[in-house]
Coordinates of C-alpha atoms and ligand atoms in Angstrom, one line a residue:
X516 CA -82.0 -46.2 32.0
X517 CA -83.4 -46.3 35.2
X518 CA -84.2 -49.7 35.4
X519 CA -81.0 -51.5 33.0
X520 CA -78.5 -49.4 36.1
X521 CA -80.8 -50.6 39.8
X522 CA -80.2 -53.7 37.7
X523 CA -76.3 -52.9 37.6
X524 CA -76.0 -51.8 40.6
X525 CA -77.3 -55.7 41.7
X526 CA -75.0 -57.1 39.7
X527 CA -71.6 -54.7 41.4
X528 CA -73.6 -56.3 45.3
X529 CA -73.4 -60.3 43.8
X530 CA -69.9 -59.4 42.5
X531 CA -68.7 -57.9 46.0
X532 CA -70.9 -61.0 46.9
X533 CA -68.8 -63.5 45.0
X534 CA -65.6 -61.7 45.5
X535 CA -65.8 -61.4 49.0
X536 CA -66.4 -65.6 48.7
X537 CA -64.2 -66.6 46.8
X538 CA -60.9 -64.2 47.8
X539 CA -62.4 -65.7 52.0
X540 CA -62.0 -69.4 50.7
X541 CA -59.1 -68.9 48.8
X542 CA -57.6 -67.5 51.7
X543 CA -58.8 -70.1 54.6
X544 CA -56.9 -72.8 51.6
X545 CA -53.8 -70.9 51.8
X546 CA -53.4 -71.0 55.2
X547 CA -52.9 -74.6 55.6
X548 CA -48.9 -75.4 54.4
X549 CA -48.9 -77.6 51.7
X550 CA -52.1 -77.6 50.1
X551 CA -53.3 -76.4 47.1
X552 CA -55.9 -73.6 46.2
X553 CA -58.7 -74.7 44.1
X554 CA -58.7 -71.1 42.7
X555 CA -55.3 -69.7 42.7
X556 CA -52.5 -71.8 41.2
X557 CA -49.4 -71.8 42.6
X558 CA -47.2 -68.8 43.4
X559 CA -50.4 -66.3 44.0
X560 CA -51.6 -66.4 46.9
X561 CA -53.1 -62.8 47.2
X562 CA -54.2 -60.6 43.7
X563 CA -52.3 -58.4 43.0
X564 CA -55.0 -56.5 41.5
X565 CA -58.6 -56.4 40.7
X566 CA -60.4 -55.6 37.6
X567 CA -64.0 -56.1 36.6
X568 CA -64.8 -56.8 33.0
X569 CA -68.1 -57.1 31.1
X570 CA -70.1 -59.9 27.9
X571 CA -72.9 -57.7 27.0
X572 CA -74.6 -57.5 23.5
X573 CA -73.1 -55.0 21.1
X574 CA -75.1 -53.9 18.1
X575 CA -76.0 -56.1 15.2
X576 CA -73.1 -56.2 12.5
X577 CA -73.6 -53.4 9.7
X578 CA -73.2 -55.5 7.1
X579 CA -73.9 -59.5 8.2
X580 CA -76.2 -58.8 10.4
X581 CA -74.3 -62.0 12.9
X582 CA -75.1 -61.5 16.7
X583 CA -71.7 -59.2 18.2
X584 CA -71.5 -59.8 21.5
X585 CA -67.9 -57.9 22.9
X586 CA -66.0 -57.6 26.4
X587 CA -65.6 -53.9 28.4
X588 CA -64.1 -52.5 31.3
X589 CA -67.4 -51.0 32.0
X590 CA -70.5 -51.7 29.9
X591 CA -70.9 -48.6 28.1
X592 CA -67.2 -49.3 26.4
X593 CA -67.5 -52.8 25.0
X594 CA -66.4 -53.9 21.6
X595 CA -64.1 -56.2 20.2
X596 CA -61.2 -57.0 19.8
X597 CA -62.4 -56.1 24.0
X598 CA -59.9 -54.7 26.0
X599 CA -56.3 -55.4 25.7
X600 CA -54.9 -56.8 28.7
X601 CA -51.6 -56.2 30.5
X602 CA -49.6 -57.7 32.2
X603 CA -45.8 -58.5 34.2
X604 CA -44.3 -61.4 35.6
X605 CA -45.0 -61.9 38.5
X606 CA -48.4 -60.1 38.4
X607 CA -51.3 -62.1 40.0
X608 CA -54.8 -60.5 38.4
X609 CA -57.9 -61.4 39.3
X610 CA -60.7 -60.8 37.0
X611 CA -65.0 -60.9 38.2
X612 CA -66.4 -60.9 34.4
X613 CA -70.1 -59.8 34.7
X614 CA -72.1 -61.5 32.3
X615 CA -74.5 -59.3 30.7
X616 CA -75.8 -60.5 27.7
X617 CA -79.8 -61.3 27.6
X618 CA -80.8 -65.2 27.9
X619 CA -82.2 -64.6 24.8
X620 CA -79.4 -63.5 22.6
X621 CA -76.9 -67.0 24.1
X622 CA -80.2 -69.1 23.5
X623 CA -80.3 -67.8 19.9
X624 CA -76.1 -68.8 19.5
X625 CA -76.8 -71.9 21.4
X626 CA -76.2 -75.1 18.5
X627 CA -77.9 -77.0 21.0
X628 CA -81.1 -77.8 23.1
X629 CA -78.9 -79.0 26.6
X630 CA -75.9 -76.4 26.0
X631 CA -75.4 -74.6 28.7
X632 CA -76.5 -70.6 28.7
X633 CA -73.2 -68.7 30.1
X634 CA -70.0 -66.6 28.8
X635 CA -66.6 -66.7 29.5
X636 CA -62.8 -65.9 29.8
X637 CA -60.3 -68.6 28.3
X638 CA -57.2 -67.4 28.6
X639 CA -53.7 -69.2 26.3
X640 CA -50.2 -68.4 27.8
X641 CA -50.6 -68.0 31.8
X642 CA -51.8 -70.1 33.9
X643 CA -54.6 -71.0 36.2
X644 CA -56.9 -72.6 38.1
X645 CA -59.5 -75.5 36.3
X646 CA -61.4 -72.7 38.3
X647 CA -60.6 -70.2 35.5
X648 CA -60.5 -72.4 32.5
X649 CA -63.8 -71.3 31.0
X650 CA -64.5 -73.9 30.3
X651 CA -68.6 -75.7 30.1
X652 CA -66.6 -79.2 31.1
X653 CA -64.7 -77.6 34.8
X654 CA -68.1 -75.7 35.3
X655 CA -66.2 -72.3 35.4
X656 CA -68.8 -70.4 33.7
X657 CA -71.0 -67.6 34.4
X658 CA -74.8 -68.1 34.0
X659 CA -76.9 -64.9 32.1
X660 CA -76.5 -62.1 35.2
X661 CA -74.5 -64.3 37.3
X662 CA -70.6 -62.8 38.1
X663 CA -67.0 -65.0 38.5
X664 CA -63.5 -63.8 39.3
X665 CA -61.4 -65.8 37.3
X666 CA -57.4 -65.8 38.4
X667 CA -54.3 -65.6 35.6
X668 CA -50.7 -65.2 37.0
X669 CA -48.3 -64.8 34.8
X670 CA -45.6 -66.9 36.3
X671 CA -41.6 -65.7 36.1
X672 CA -39.2 -66.9 34.5
X673 CA -36.6 -69.1 36.7
X674 CA -33.2 -70.1 35.8
X675 CA -33.3 -72.1 38.7
X676 CA -36.2 -74.1 37.8
X677 CA -36.4 -74.1 34.1
X678 CA -39.3 -72.7 33.7
X679 CA -40.4 -70.8 30.7
X680 CA -42.5 -68.0 32.2
X681 CA -44.8 -66.5 30.2
X682 CA -44.0 -63.3 29.0
X683 CA -45.3 -62.5 25.2
X684 CA -48.0 -61.8 22.9
X685 CA -51.2 -64.9 24.1
X686 CA -55.1 -63.5 23.6
X687 CA -58.1 -64.3 25.7
X688 CA -62.1 -65.3 24.6
X689 CA -65.3 -67.2 25.6
X690 CA -65.3 -70.6 25.5
X691 CA -69.2 -72.0 26.4
X692 CA -71.1 -69.7 23.7
X693 CA -73.1 -71.6 20.9
X694 CA -70.7 -74.5 22.0
X695 CA -68.5 -76.8 24.1
X696 CA -66.0 -74.8 22.5
X697 CA -67.4 -70.7 22.8
X698 CA -66.9 -71.4 19.0
X699 CA -70.3 -68.8 18.5
X700 CA -68.8 -66.4 20.9
X701 CA -65.3 -65.7 19.3
X702 CA -67.2 -65.5 16.1
X703 CA -69.5 -63.4 17.5
X704 CA -66.8 -60.9 19.2
X705 CA -65.8 -62.7 22.4
X706 CA -61.9 -62.4 22.2
X707 CA -59.2 -59.6 23.1
X708 CA -55.5 -59.8 23.7
X709 CA -53.0 -60.3 26.7
X710 CA -49.1 -59.1 26.7
X711 CA -47.1 -60.0 28.6
X712 CA -44.4 -58.0 29.8
X713 CA -41.0 -58.6 32.0
X714 CA -39.7 -56.4 34.3
X715 CA -37.5 -53.4 32.3
X716 CA -39.7 -54.0 28.7
X717 CA -39.5 -51.3 26.7
X718 CA -42.8 -50.2 26.5
X719 CA -45.2 -49.3 23.2
X720 CA -46.5 -45.5 23.0
X721 CA -49.6 -48.1 21.3
X722 CA -51.4 -51.0 21.7
X723 CA -53.6 -52.6 18.8
X724 CA -55.0 -55.5 18.1
X725 CA -55.0 -57.6 14.9
X726 CA -57.5 -60.5 14.4
X727 CA -57.2 -62.6 11.5
X728 CA -60.1 -64.3 11.2
X729 CA -62.5 -66.7 9.0
X730 CA -64.5 -64.9 6.7
X731 CA -61.4 -63.0 5.4
X732 CA -61.5 -60.4 8.7
X733 CA -59.7 -58.7 10.4
X734 CA -61.4 -57.7 13.9
X735 CA -64.6 -59.5 12.2
X736 CA -64.6 -56.8 9.6
X737 CA -63.5 -56.7 5.8
X738 CA -62.0 -53.7 4.7
X739 CA -63.8 -50.5 4.2
X740 CA -65.0 -51.9 7.6
X741 CA -62.3 -53.0 8.9
X742 CA -60.8 -49.9 9.2
X743 CA -62.4 -46.6 9.5
X744 CA -60.1 -43.9 10.4
X745 CA -60.8 -39.8 9.9
X746 CA -58.1 -38.8 7.4
X747 CA -57.9 -35.6 8.7
X748 CA -57.9 -36.2 12.5
X749 CA -57.8 -40.1 13.2
X750 CA -58.9 -41.5 16.9
X751 CA -57.2 -44.4 18.0
X752 CA -59.2 -47.5 18.2
X753 CA -60.0 -50.9 16.6
X754 CA -60.8 -49.9 13.3
X755 CA -58.9 -47.2 13.8
X756 CA -54.8 -47.2 13.9
X757 CA -53.0 -44.8 13.9
X758 CA -49.6 -44.0 15.0
X759 CA -47.1 -40.6 15.0
X760 CA -43.7 -40.7 13.1
X761 CA -41.7 -41.8 15.8
X762 CA -44.0 -43.8 18.1
X763 CA -43.6 -46.9 19.2
X764 CA -46.4 -49.3 17.4
X765 CA -47.2 -52.9 19.3
X766 CA -49.6 -55.0 17.6
X767 CA -51.1 -58.3 19.5
X768 CA -51.8 -60.3 16.0
X769 CA -54.3 -64.0 16.5
X770 CA -55.1 -66.0 15.0
X771 CA -59.1 -66.9 15.1
X772 CA -61.0 -69.7 12.9
X773 CA -60.1 -71.8 11.0
X774 CA -57.4 -70.4 8.1
X775 CA -53.8 -69.6 7.8
X776 CA -53.5 -65.8 7.4
X777 CA -50.6 -63.7 7.6
X778 CA -49.3 -60.8 8.8
X779 CA -48.0 -58.3 6.9
X780 CA -47.6 -54.6 7.4
X781 CA -46.2 -51.8 4.4
X782 CA -43.0 -49.8 4.6
X783 CA -42.3 -51.9 8.2
X784 CA -40.2 -54.9 9.2
X785 CA -39.1 -55.5 13.3
X786 CA -37.1 -58.7 14.3
X787 CA -38.3 -62.2 14.6
X788 CA -38.0 -62.6 18.6
X789 CA -40.0 -62.2 21.4
X790 CA -40.4 -58.5 21.0
X791 CA -39.9 -57.7 17.7
X792 CA -36.9 -56.1 19.0
X793 CA -33.0 -56.9 19.6
X794 CA -31.2 -56.2 22.8
X795 CA -28.1 -54.6 22.0
X796 CA -25.6 -55.3 18.9
X797 CA -23.4 -58.3 19.0
X798 CA -23.5 -59.4 15.7
X799 CA -23.4 -62.9 16.3
X800 CA -26.7 -62.4 17.8
X801 CA -28.0 -59.8 15.4
X802 CA -27.1 -62.1 12.6
X803 CA -29.2 -64.8 13.9
X804 CA -32.2 -63.7 14.1
X805 CA -34.2 -63.4 11.2
X806 CA -36.0 -59.6 10.2
X807 CA -38.7 -59.9 8.0
X808 CA -42.8 -58.2 7.3
X809 CA -44.4 -60.9 7.1
X810 CA -45.1 -63.8 8.7
X811 CA -47.9 -66.6 8.8
X812 CA -50.5 -67.3 11.6
X813 CA -52.2 -70.2 12.5
X814 CA -55.6 -70.6 14.3
X815 CA -54.7 -69.8 18.2
X816 CA -51.6 -69.0 17.4
X817 CA -50.7 -65.8 19.1
X818 CA -47.7 -63.7 18.8
X819 CA -46.4 -59.6 19.4
X820 CA -44.7 -57.3 17.4
X821 CA -42.7 -53.7 17.5
X822 CA -42.6 -51.2 14.6
X823 CA -41.1 -47.3 15.3
X824 CA -44.1 -45.3 13.3
X825 CA -42.5 -43.5 9.8
X826 CA -38.9 -45.5 9.9
X827 CA -37.1 -43.8 7.3
X828 CA -40.5 -43.2 5.4
X829 CA -42.6 -41.2 6.9
X830 CA -46.5 -40.7 7.0
X831 CA -48.2 -41.8 4.9
X832 CA -50.4 -45.0 4.7
X833 CA -49.4 -47.8 5.4
X834 CA -51.2 -51.1 4.5
X835 CA -51.6 -53.4 6.8
X836 CA -52.6 -57.1 5.2
X837 CA -52.8 -60.9 5.0
X838 CA -50.7 -62.2 1.5
X839 CA -52.9 -64.9 0.8
X840 CA -54.0 -63.4 -2.0
X841 CA -57.4 -64.5 -2.0
X842 CA -57.6 -63.3 1.3
X843 CA -56.3 -59.8 0.7
X844 CA -58.7 -59.3 -3.0
X845 CA -61.7 -60.6 -0.6
X846 CA -60.7 -57.0 1.6
X847 CA -58.6 -58.5 4.5
X848 CA -56.8 -55.1 5.0
X849 CA -57.0 -52.3 6.8
X850 CA -54.3 -49.0 7.3
X851 CA -51.3 -48.3 9.3
X852 CA -51.9 -44.5 9.3
X853 CA -48.9 -42.5 9.9
X854 CA -49.5 -39.1 10.5
X855 CA -46.7 -36.5 11.5
X856 CA -46.0 -35.7 15.1
Ligands
CU1064 CU1 -55.5 -64.6 5.4

């Protein structure tokens, strides 16, 4: 325990040094007019916010015995999926990733002996430079025991330039563990959700990530492991999707792996828009947007859904599942537990 915490302190010191070095380099580059920074995307001279992220080894899967890895805001809170990231358009976020996964574990997951050992952070949807790509290809990964700072920019929408902005529902994941596409890192648990909001967006009361993956899993678990809620006293978490009647619930839905799935919730529906909502009551607008309760999800896809828990249907244990019948039959389902507020 002592050894672990002193190692943690050393890592923290190392991370501070890395951040300082990268920060200084970025400043120097940004100081020269017209020169593009190697560390930061255009429009992101200085991070608005800095956070820490740890990649750690977790206890093995209790059912399959597979190696499990997770990202966490602290080493002790790492999970799969990892912490949900939230950004506002216009924001620039610096994330320092600390690789605490044992070298021997990474070696076990490696599919070719010449592939380097490390973990990384690769993100969808927002802007980043090659140095924050999170690949072996660009050298932007973290060897065991080391740290690296990644910079993400939630570029805003601009009517003037035609830029569509980055608001939406995205995800982040490892791209290095096992092989050049991070397939083994993803399969072990190194993934999480990202939501980029626009100023003025209605904020949900709760956000859950559901990643639909191979072997008929949701967040790498099949039912009954996908739902560990105590029905009398549910505590929200990756394996306990709960809400109070009337709360606005947001799901970040992610397609992992190689197969097609669908996202379906009983008793609830949503508008098929960026946020799952339609603002205003203009009939042409309202009629142009379908209201759905089932949406297809391909590998690498992500989307968001917002619902009002128990809206007109009340409390209950509402099934949430893939509607490919052989997937749901094999355990690709969980429950949204809606309780009285
Ligand atoms: Cu499925």
